[in-house]
Structure formats: C-alpha cells, structure tokens
C-alpha cells in the first residue's frame, strides 16, 4: 500500500479490483509481466469477510472434469514457485481418499483423470490408513498428490511477491463506480484511477459490481450446505443458528473415522459464490473487451488460483489463453446482457 506521505499515482497499465486469492494471483502474473498494476481491496488487510481467509484449503489433482485436472500440474508448479520465492511453506502433502460405490461415474472419472488403476477395498484402505472404516458396498481411490494449502499464509505470500515486482496494493478503498471506455475510470473512497485494462475479481460482491456494467450474472452467494446470503449481512447470522454443515461433517467422522472427536475445535465461515453449473466465469465483458471478469469459483477455486490468475492476465493482455476457455464463458448463461438492453 502506498505510504500516506507519497503523492497518489492515478494512472496504471492494469487495475485489479478485489485482493482475494484470485485477484492477488492475477496481479502477481501481471507484475511479473512488467505491467504497472494497481490491486484494490475494499477492506483493510488481512480480513475475514470474503472467501480467501482461514487456515487451510484442500489441493488435489482429482476432478471428475478433465479440464480442471489438466490445470493441476501447472497449479502445483506455480505454488512451488511461490514457496521458493518467499521461502515459506504453503503446502503439506497428505493424500486424499475419495469414497463411493464401485463404478460410481464421478469416482471413476476422478480415477481416470488421475491416471491411477488401483481401487482400494475396505481391507486395503484399512492397511494403508488404519483409522478409516469403509462402509459396506464402498471402495476408495487415492489421490497421492493432494494435501493442504495454508490459506492465510498463501494470500500474504502472493501479495508480497506482487509488491516485490513493483505492484501497488491499496487496501481500505471501496470502489464506488466504474466508467467503461478505451480508458477505464475507477472511483474509490480515496481517489480516481485510470487504466486501459480492468479485471474484476470481487467474489461475493461481483454481481453488484457488474450490474453497473450492464451484466446480470447468475451468481448466488451461500455458505457451504447453507442458505443464500448477502455478503454485507453475513455477520448478522446469529451464532445459535443451526449449522447443517457441521452436522454433516460430524456424522461422516463418526461413521468413517470412529477414533476421532466429532465436534470441531475451531469454526470459520467462508463465503461461496456459486454459478448454476459450478464452473468458473473467466471471460472478457461481452461489450467492453478491456474489462475481464473472474467470478463464481463455487467453493473449489483456491487451489486453482495460480492458473486462474494466469488466465485472467492473458485475457486482459489480449493473448491466447493457455487453456480451453469454453467452460468458463459468460455467454453460456442466457440473458446476461439483459440489463443493458
């Protein structure tokens, strides 16, 4: 963040709004490409209002969708690069066990995309992981690449490297308006900034942001296994409210890991911003090609943030993206331009 005594610069090559993990990795890639980049965040950092805070996130190669599995080697490489550049441990390899009936289509797709042949029955799983008790009629597939990302630490690390490469991070600045054009003008509570390129990665706040740009994206914000919520009112949920997600986890632990305590020691709330098909939105605005939107990470975006940032960077610079973007197009949803007609 610029020191208060410094004159405030107003013109950049690219402005990124939203300094969660997706926006921070996008800014990181832009700065590495020697683009003068401004990263704006409405809250003072660090904060726990969005989707990128907390101690941990899962990372795995196993996906039923081949297009996500295909991105994971690049993700692991970029996470390792960030670890090396910051001298910080960001990933702990633990392995991941996926359970289901033999031949279940999603489990089979994960196994195929992992490129593993072995399916573990109850005895084989118990030998490998003595604490597990498989239910009758179930088998397991092991993703040995999987593990835990240290979320808070990862976010700090990528922002640190962004700054080290000359990027500007300004927190505590809420964006009030966006004026599209060949040069985009962004007005915040603290200043007015201009750039020929804008990238919006504002998580649960994206729907409201893009409405002023004539877009209606089918985004719903909800707690996992919870109810849709307004990101401005998430703290108003009473602490005594029922937590169906905790009940699901407790029931799973008592059934499959009977030696463990079933109640959590720590609980943290993280907002999910879901699309109807649970695929991401990574695309240029249909009318303003110099405005790029990354949204709708549907609870499985953190691990993929290094590649998401790379793709949003490429889209913003007008380059051919590194991966097939068909599944991430804004126009796959009907009526998105309805507000502009």
Short mmCIF file of C-alpha atoms in Angstrom, two decimals:
data_model
loop_
_atom_site.label_atom_id
_atom_site.label_comp_id
_atom_site.label_asym_id
_atom_site.label_seq_id
_atom_site.Cartn_x
_atom_site.Cartn_y
_atom_site.Cartn_z
CA UNK A 1 0.00 0.00 0.00
CA UNK A 2 1.27 3.45 -0.88
CA UNK A 3 2.54 5.40 2.13
CA UNK A 4 0.21 8.28 3.09
CA UNK A 5 3.01 10.83 2.57
CA UNK A 6 3.53 9.81 -1.06
CA UNK A 7 1.66 11.58 -3.87
CA UNK A 8 -1.10 9.26 -5.05
CA UNK A 9 -0.49 7.91 -8.54
CA UNK A 10 -3.62 7.79 -10.70
CA UNK A 11 -2.70 6.01 -13.97
CA UNK A 12 -1.73 2.35 -14.38
CA UNK A 13 -1.41 -0.31 -17.08
CA UNK A 14 -3.99 -2.52 -15.35
CA UNK A 15 -6.33 -2.19 -12.36
CA UNK A 16 -7.45 -5.32 -10.48
CA UNK A 17 -10.40 -4.93 -8.10
CA UNK A 18 -10.52 -7.46 -5.25
CA UNK A 19 -7.42 -8.71 -3.40
CA UNK A 20 -8.58 -12.21 -2.53
CA UNK A 21 -6.53 -15.15 -3.78
CA UNK A 22 -7.80 -14.87 -7.40
CA UNK A 23 -7.23 -11.12 -7.73
CA UNK A 24 -3.88 -11.33 -5.96
CA UNK A 25 -2.59 -14.08 -8.27
CA UNK A 26 -3.89 -12.13 -11.29
CA UNK A 27 -1.98 -9.05 -10.13
CA UNK A 28 1.08 -11.24 -9.41
CA UNK A 29 1.14 -12.51 -13.02
CA UNK A 30 0.66 -9.02 -14.44
CA UNK A 31 3.50 -7.62 -12.33
CA UNK A 32 5.74 -10.49 -13.42
CA UNK A 33 4.93 -9.44 -16.99
CA UNK A 34 6.19 -5.92 -16.10
CA UNK A 35 2.73 -4.35 -16.19
CA UNK A 36 2.26 -1.41 -13.82
CA UNK A 37 -0.60 -2.89 -11.78
CA UNK A 38 -2.90 -1.47 -9.09
CA UNK A 39 -4.64 -4.01 -6.82
CA UNK A 40 -7.58 -2.52 -4.91
CA UNK A 41 -9.22 -4.04 -1.80
CA UNK A 42 -12.27 -2.57 -0.04
CA UNK A 43 -11.34 -3.92 3.42
CA UNK A 44 -8.21 -3.38 5.47
CA UNK A 45 -5.93 -6.41 5.10
CA UNK A 46 -5.92 -9.02 6.44
CA UNK A 47 -9.68 -9.58 6.73
CA UNK A 48 -12.10 -12.48 7.03
CA UNK A 49 -15.06 -11.07 5.08
CA UNK A 50 -14.59 -12.93 1.80
CA UNK A 51 -13.53 -16.35 0.52
CA UNK A 52 -9.73 -16.43 0.87
CA UNK A 53 -9.09 -16.34 4.63
CA UNK A 54 -8.65 -19.12 7.14
CA UNK A 55 -6.01 -21.69 7.96
CA UNK A 56 -6.37 -24.19 5.16
CA UNK A 57 -7.80 -25.26 1.80
CA UNK A 58 -7.70 -28.61 0.02
CA UNK A 59 -5.49 -29.03 -3.02
CA UNK A 60 -5.98 -32.10 -5.20
CA UNK A 61 -5.47 -33.34 -8.75
CA UNK A 62 -8.62 -35.46 -8.65
CA UNK A 63 -11.53 -33.90 -10.53
CA UNK A 64 -14.34 -35.56 -12.47
CA UNK A 65 -13.94 -32.74 -15.04
CA UNK A 66 -10.83 -33.33 -17.15
CA UNK A 67 -10.38 -29.61 -17.85
CA UNK A 68 -9.67 -28.92 -14.14
CA UNK A 69 -7.41 -31.97 -13.71
CA UNK A 70 -5.41 -30.80 -16.71
CA UNK A 71 -4.65 -27.48 -14.97
CA UNK A 72 -3.39 -29.01 -11.74
CA UNK A 73 0.25 -29.81 -12.71
CA UNK A 74 0.65 -26.12 -13.64
CA UNK A 75 -1.00 -25.11 -10.34
CA UNK A 76 1.35 -27.29 -8.28
CA UNK A 77 4.35 -25.87 -10.18
CA UNK A 78 3.24 -22.27 -9.54
CA UNK A 79 2.51 -22.94 -5.84
CA UNK A 80 6.03 -24.42 -5.52
CA UNK A 81 7.48 -21.39 -7.33
CA UNK A 82 5.73 -19.10 -4.83
CA UNK A 83 7.08 -21.17 -1.92
CA UNK A 84 10.61 -20.88 -3.32
CA UNK A 85 10.34 -17.15 -3.98
CA UNK A 86 9.08 -16.35 -0.47
CA UNK A 87 10.92 -19.05 1.46
CA UNK A 88 7.58 -20.02 3.01
CA UNK A 89 5.93 -23.42 3.33
CA UNK A 90 2.47 -23.17 1.72
CA UNK A 91 1.57 -26.81 1.07
CA UNK A 92 1.55 -30.02 3.12
CA UNK A 93 1.13 -33.24 1.17
CA UNK A 94 -1.28 -35.60 2.92
CA UNK A 95 -3.04 -37.55 0.17
CA UNK A 96 -6.81 -37.56 -0.37
CA UNK A 97 -9.17 -40.51 -0.16
CA UNK A 98 -12.33 -40.48 -2.31
CA UNK A 99 -15.09 -42.90 -1.40
CA UNK A 100 -18.06 -44.30 -3.29
CA UNK A 101 -19.75 -47.41 -4.69
CA UNK A 102 -17.66 -49.38 -7.23
CA UNK A 103 -18.10 -47.95 -10.73
CA UNK A 104 -19.81 -44.75 -9.50
CA UNK A 105 -19.43 -42.37 -12.50
CA UNK A 106 -17.90 -39.41 -10.65
CA UNK A 107 -15.45 -41.59 -8.74
CA UNK A 108 -14.50 -43.38 -11.97
CA UNK A 109 -13.97 -40.05 -13.75
CA UNK A 110 -11.66 -38.90 -10.93
CA UNK A 111 -9.72 -42.17 -11.11
CA UNK A 112 -9.38 -41.91 -14.89
CA UNK A 113 -8.27 -38.26 -14.78
CA UNK A 114 -5.72 -39.11 -12.08
CA UNK A 115 -4.33 -41.88 -14.27
CA UNK A 116 -4.44 -44.46 -11.44
CA UNK A 117 -5.60 -48.04 -11.79
CA UNK A 118 -5.84 -49.04 -8.12
CA UNK A 119 -9.19 -49.12 -6.36
CA UNK A 120 -8.98 -49.92 -2.64
CA UNK A 121 -11.47 -52.13 -0.85
CA UNK A 122 -12.13 -51.89 2.90
CA UNK A 123 -9.21 -54.17 3.85
CA UNK A 124 -6.69 -52.41 1.58
CA UNK A 125 -7.79 -48.99 2.80
CA UNK A 126 -7.55 -50.08 6.44
CA UNK A 127 -3.99 -51.36 5.86
CA UNK A 128 -2.98 -48.04 4.26
CA UNK A 129 -4.94 -45.82 6.69
CA UNK A 130 -5.79 -47.77 9.88
CA UNK A 131 -8.18 -45.09 11.19
CA UNK A 132 -10.58 -45.42 8.23
CA UNK A 133 -13.67 -47.63 8.39
CA UNK A 134 -15.21 -48.02 4.94
CA UNK A 135 -18.96 -48.60 4.76
CA UNK A 136 -20.41 -51.72 3.16
CA UNK A 137 -20.50 -51.61 -0.64
CA UNK A 138 -17.91 -48.83 -0.95
CA UNK A 139 -14.43 -48.57 -2.39
CA UNK A 140 -11.76 -45.86 -2.26
CA UNK A 141 -9.50 -44.09 -4.77
CA UNK A 142 -6.33 -42.38 -3.51
CA UNK A 143 -5.04 -39.05 -4.88
CA UNK A 144 -1.47 -39.07 -3.54
CA UNK A 145 -0.73 -35.53 -4.86
CA UNK A 146 -3.39 -33.97 -2.64
CA UNK A 147 -2.89 -32.08 0.56
CA UNK A 148 -3.45 -28.85 2.41
CA UNK A 149 -2.72 -25.28 1.34
CA UNK A 150 -2.16 -22.80 4.16
CA UNK A 151 -4.66 -20.18 3.02
CA UNK A 152 -3.80 -17.06 5.04
CA UNK A 153 -0.10 -17.66 4.54
CA UNK A 154 -0.57 -18.21 0.80
CA UNK A 155 -2.51 -14.97 0.36
CA UNK A 156 0.16 -12.98 2.20
CA UNK A 157 2.89 -14.64 0.13
CA UNK A 158 1.40 -13.86 -3.26
CA UNK A 159 0.71 -10.25 -2.25
CA UNK A 160 4.29 -9.93 -1.00
CA UNK A 161 5.70 -11.12 -4.34
CA UNK A 162 3.31 -8.84 -6.24
CA UNK A 163 4.67 -5.85 -4.32
CA UNK A 164 8.24 -7.07 -4.78
CA UNK A 165 7.70 -7.00 -8.54
CA UNK A 166 6.63 -3.36 -8.36
CA UNK A 167 2.87 -3.76 -7.90
CA UNK A 168 0.76 -1.33 -5.86
CA UNK A 169 -1.72 -2.71 -3.31
CA UNK A 170 -4.18 -0.25 -1.79
CA UNK A 171 -6.47 -1.68 0.89
CA UNK A 172 -9.31 0.02 2.76
CA UNK A 173 -10.51 1.57 -0.52
CA UNK A 174 -14.03 0.73 -1.59
CA UNK A 175 -14.82 1.11 -5.29
CA UNK A 176 -17.75 3.47 -5.79
CA UNK A 177 -18.06 3.46 -9.58
CA UNK A 178 -16.56 2.09 -12.80
CA UNK A 179 -16.72 4.09 -16.01
CA UNK A 180 -16.00 1.89 -19.05
CA UNK A 181 -14.25 3.16 -22.17
CA UNK A 182 -10.94 2.85 -24.02
CA UNK A 183 -9.54 4.05 -20.69
CA UNK A 184 -11.47 2.68 -17.71
CA UNK A 185 -12.01 5.07 -14.80
CA UNK A 186 -12.36 3.60 -11.31
CA UNK A 187 -13.52 5.88 -8.50
CA UNK A 188 -12.90 4.75 -4.91
CA UNK A 189 -13.45 6.25 -1.48
CA UNK A 190 -9.88 7.59 -1.66
CA UNK A 191 -9.20 8.51 -5.29
CA UNK A 192 -9.78 8.18 -9.02
CA UNK A 193 -7.67 5.73 -11.06
CA UNK A 194 -7.41 5.15 -14.80
CA UNK A 195 -6.11 2.23 -16.86
CA UNK A 196 -6.66 0.77 -20.33
CA UNK A 197 -7.46 -2.61 -18.70
CA UNK A 198 -9.62 -3.61 -15.74
CA UNK A 199 -10.02 -7.00 -14.07
CA UNK A 200 -12.86 -7.64 -11.60
CA UNK A 201 -12.29 -10.40 -9.01
CA UNK A 202 -14.61 -9.27 -6.25
CA UNK A 203 -16.01 -12.62 -5.09
CA UNK A 204 -19.41 -12.34 -3.43
CA UNK A 205 -19.64 -8.67 -4.45
CA UNK A 206 -19.24 -9.38 -8.20
CA UNK A 207 -22.95 -9.39 -9.06
CA UNK A 208 -23.43 -5.83 -7.82
CA UNK A 209 -20.19 -4.68 -9.48
CA UNK A 210 -21.05 -5.92 -12.95
CA UNK A 211 -24.67 -4.72 -12.84
CA UNK A 212 -23.38 -1.17 -13.32
CA UNK A 213 -21.64 -2.52 -16.46
CA UNK A 214 -24.89 -3.94 -17.87
CA UNK A 215 -24.38 -7.57 -16.86
CA UNK A 216 -26.64 -9.88 -14.90
CA UNK A 217 -24.60 -12.87 -13.85
CA UNK A 218 -26.41 -15.84 -12.22
CA UNK A 219 -24.27 -15.77 -9.08
CA UNK A 220 -25.60 -16.84 -5.67
CA UNK A 221 -23.67 -16.37 -2.52
CA UNK A 222 -24.11 -19.11 0.08
CA UNK A 223 -22.41 -20.84 2.96
CA UNK A 224 -21.46 -24.43 2.13
CA UNK A 225 -24.50 -26.60 2.91
CA UNK A 226 -26.13 -23.32 3.92
CA UNK A 227 -28.53 -20.69 2.70
CA UNK A 228 -28.03 -17.84 0.23
CA UNK A 229 -26.75 -14.73 1.98
CA UNK A 230 -25.92 -11.10 1.33
CA UNK A 231 -22.15 -10.59 1.74
CA UNK A 232 -22.85 -7.29 3.51
CA UNK A 233 -25.01 -9.10 6.12
CA UNK A 234 -23.08 -12.32 6.69
CA UNK A 235 -22.16 -11.28 10.26
CA UNK A 236 -25.83 -10.89 11.15
CA UNK A 237 -26.43 -14.66 11.24
CA UNK A 238 -26.99 -15.49 14.95
CA UNK A 239 -24.32 -17.73 16.46
CA UNK A 240 -27.07 -20.02 17.79
CA UNK A 241 -28.43 -20.67 14.27
CA UNK A 242 -28.44 -24.36 13.22
CA UNK A 243 -25.29 -25.43 11.31
CA UNK A 244 -26.26 -28.24 8.90
CA UNK A 245 -22.69 -28.35 7.55
CA UNK A 246 -21.33 -29.23 11.00
CA UNK A 247 -23.93 -31.98 11.37
CA UNK A 248 -22.89 -33.48 8.00
CA UNK A 249 -19.20 -33.45 8.96
CA UNK A 250 -19.83 -34.85 12.44
CA UNK A 251 -21.93 -37.68 11.02
CA UNK A 252 -19.22 -38.51 8.44
CA UNK A 253 -16.47 -38.57 11.08
CA UNK A 254 -18.40 -40.83 13.45
CA UNK A 255 -19.14 -43.27 10.58
CA UNK A 256 -15.78 -43.33 8.74
CA UNK A 257 -13.22 -42.18 11.34
CA UNK A 258 -14.64 -43.52 14.61
CA UNK A 259 -11.46 -42.78 16.57
CA UNK A 260 -11.73 -39.01 16.08
CA UNK A 261 -13.58 -36.33 18.06
CA UNK A 262 -16.69 -35.45 16.06
CA UNK A 263 -17.03 -31.81 17.12
CA UNK A 264 -14.80 -29.10 15.57
CA UNK A 265 -12.27 -27.26 17.71
CA UNK A 266 -12.41 -24.11 15.53
CA UNK A 267 -15.08 -22.85 13.12
CA UNK A 268 -14.56 -20.18 10.47
CA UNK A 269 -17.12 -19.02 7.91
CA UNK A 270 -16.15 -18.63 4.27
CA UNK A 271 -18.48 -17.34 1.55
CA UNK A 272 -19.10 -19.42 -1.56
CA UNK A 273 -20.12 -17.64 -4.76
CA UNK A 274 -21.76 -20.27 -6.96
CA UNK A 275 -22.64 -20.42 -10.63
CA UNK A 276 -25.54 -22.70 -11.67
CA UNK A 277 -23.13 -25.27 -13.20
CA UNK A 278 -20.37 -24.71 -10.57
CA UNK A 279 -17.84 -23.87 -13.29
CA UNK A 280 -15.93 -20.60 -13.05
CA UNK A 281 -16.58 -17.41 -15.00
CA UNK A 282 -13.31 -16.32 -16.64
CA UNK A 283 -14.07 -14.07 -19.58
CA UNK A 284 -13.99 -10.63 -21.15
CA UNK A 285 -17.08 -8.46 -20.76
CA UNK A 286 -19.25 -9.13 -23.87
CA UNK A 287 -19.44 -5.37 -24.65
CA UNK A 288 -16.22 -4.00 -23.13
CA UNK A 289 -13.36 -6.26 -24.17
CA UNK A 290 -10.84 -4.41 -21.97
CA UNK A 291 -12.81 -5.43 -18.84
CA UNK A 292 -12.20 -9.01 -17.67
CA UNK A 293 -14.24 -10.84 -15.01
CA UNK A 294 -13.23 -13.74 -12.77
CA UNK A 295 -16.09 -14.99 -10.59
CA UNK A 296 -18.23 -17.90 -9.41
CA UNK A 297 -15.47 -20.11 -8.01
CA UNK A 298 -18.15 -22.26 -6.38
CA UNK A 299 -16.09 -23.45 -3.43
CA UNK A 300 -13.28 -25.08 -5.44
CA UNK A 301 -11.23 -22.16 -6.76
CA UNK A 302 -8.46 -21.62 -4.19
CA UNK A 303 -6.21 -24.48 -5.35
CA UNK A 304 -6.56 -23.31 -8.96
CA UNK A 305 -5.81 -19.63 -8.24
CA UNK A 306 -2.29 -19.66 -9.76
CA UNK A 307 -3.70 -20.76 -13.13
CA UNK A 308 -6.86 -18.64 -12.81
CA UNK A 309 -4.63 -15.61 -12.30
CA UNK A 310 -2.54 -16.59 -15.32
CA UNK A 311 -5.66 -16.95 -17.50
CA UNK A 312 -7.17 -13.62 -16.37
CA UNK A 313 -3.80 -11.96 -17.04
CA UNK A 314 -3.70 -13.47 -20.56
CA UNK A 315 -7.29 -12.43 -21.31
CA UNK A 316 -6.58 -8.88 -20.14
CA UNK A 317 -3.47 -8.62 -22.34
CA UNK A 318 -5.37 -9.90 -25.39
CA UNK A 319 -3.36 -13.12 -25.59
CA UNK A 320 -4.45 -16.63 -26.49
CA UNK A 321 -5.27 -18.29 -23.15
CA UNK A 322 -3.14 -21.24 -22.05
CA UNK A 323 -6.21 -23.48 -21.66
CA UNK A 324 -9.53 -24.05 -23.41
CA UNK A 325 -11.92 -21.44 -22.03
CA UNK A 326 -15.20 -22.83 -23.40
CA UNK A 327 -16.44 -23.96 -19.97
CA UNK A 328 -15.81 -20.51 -18.44
CA UNK A 329 -17.57 -18.22 -20.93
CA UNK A 330 -20.00 -15.60 -19.62
CA UNK A 331 -22.33 -16.17 -22.59
CA UNK A 332 -23.03 -19.79 -21.58
CA UNK A 333 -25.70 -18.26 -19.35
CA UNK A 334 -28.75 -16.82 -21.16
CA UNK A 335 -29.81 -13.22 -20.61
CA UNK A 336 -26.56 -11.92 -19.08
CA UNK A 337 -26.78 -8.72 -21.13
CA UNK A 338 -30.43 -8.15 -20.22
CA UNK A 339 -29.68 -5.17 -18.00
CA UNK A 340 -28.04 -3.32 -20.86
CA UNK A 341 -30.82 -3.68 -23.42
#
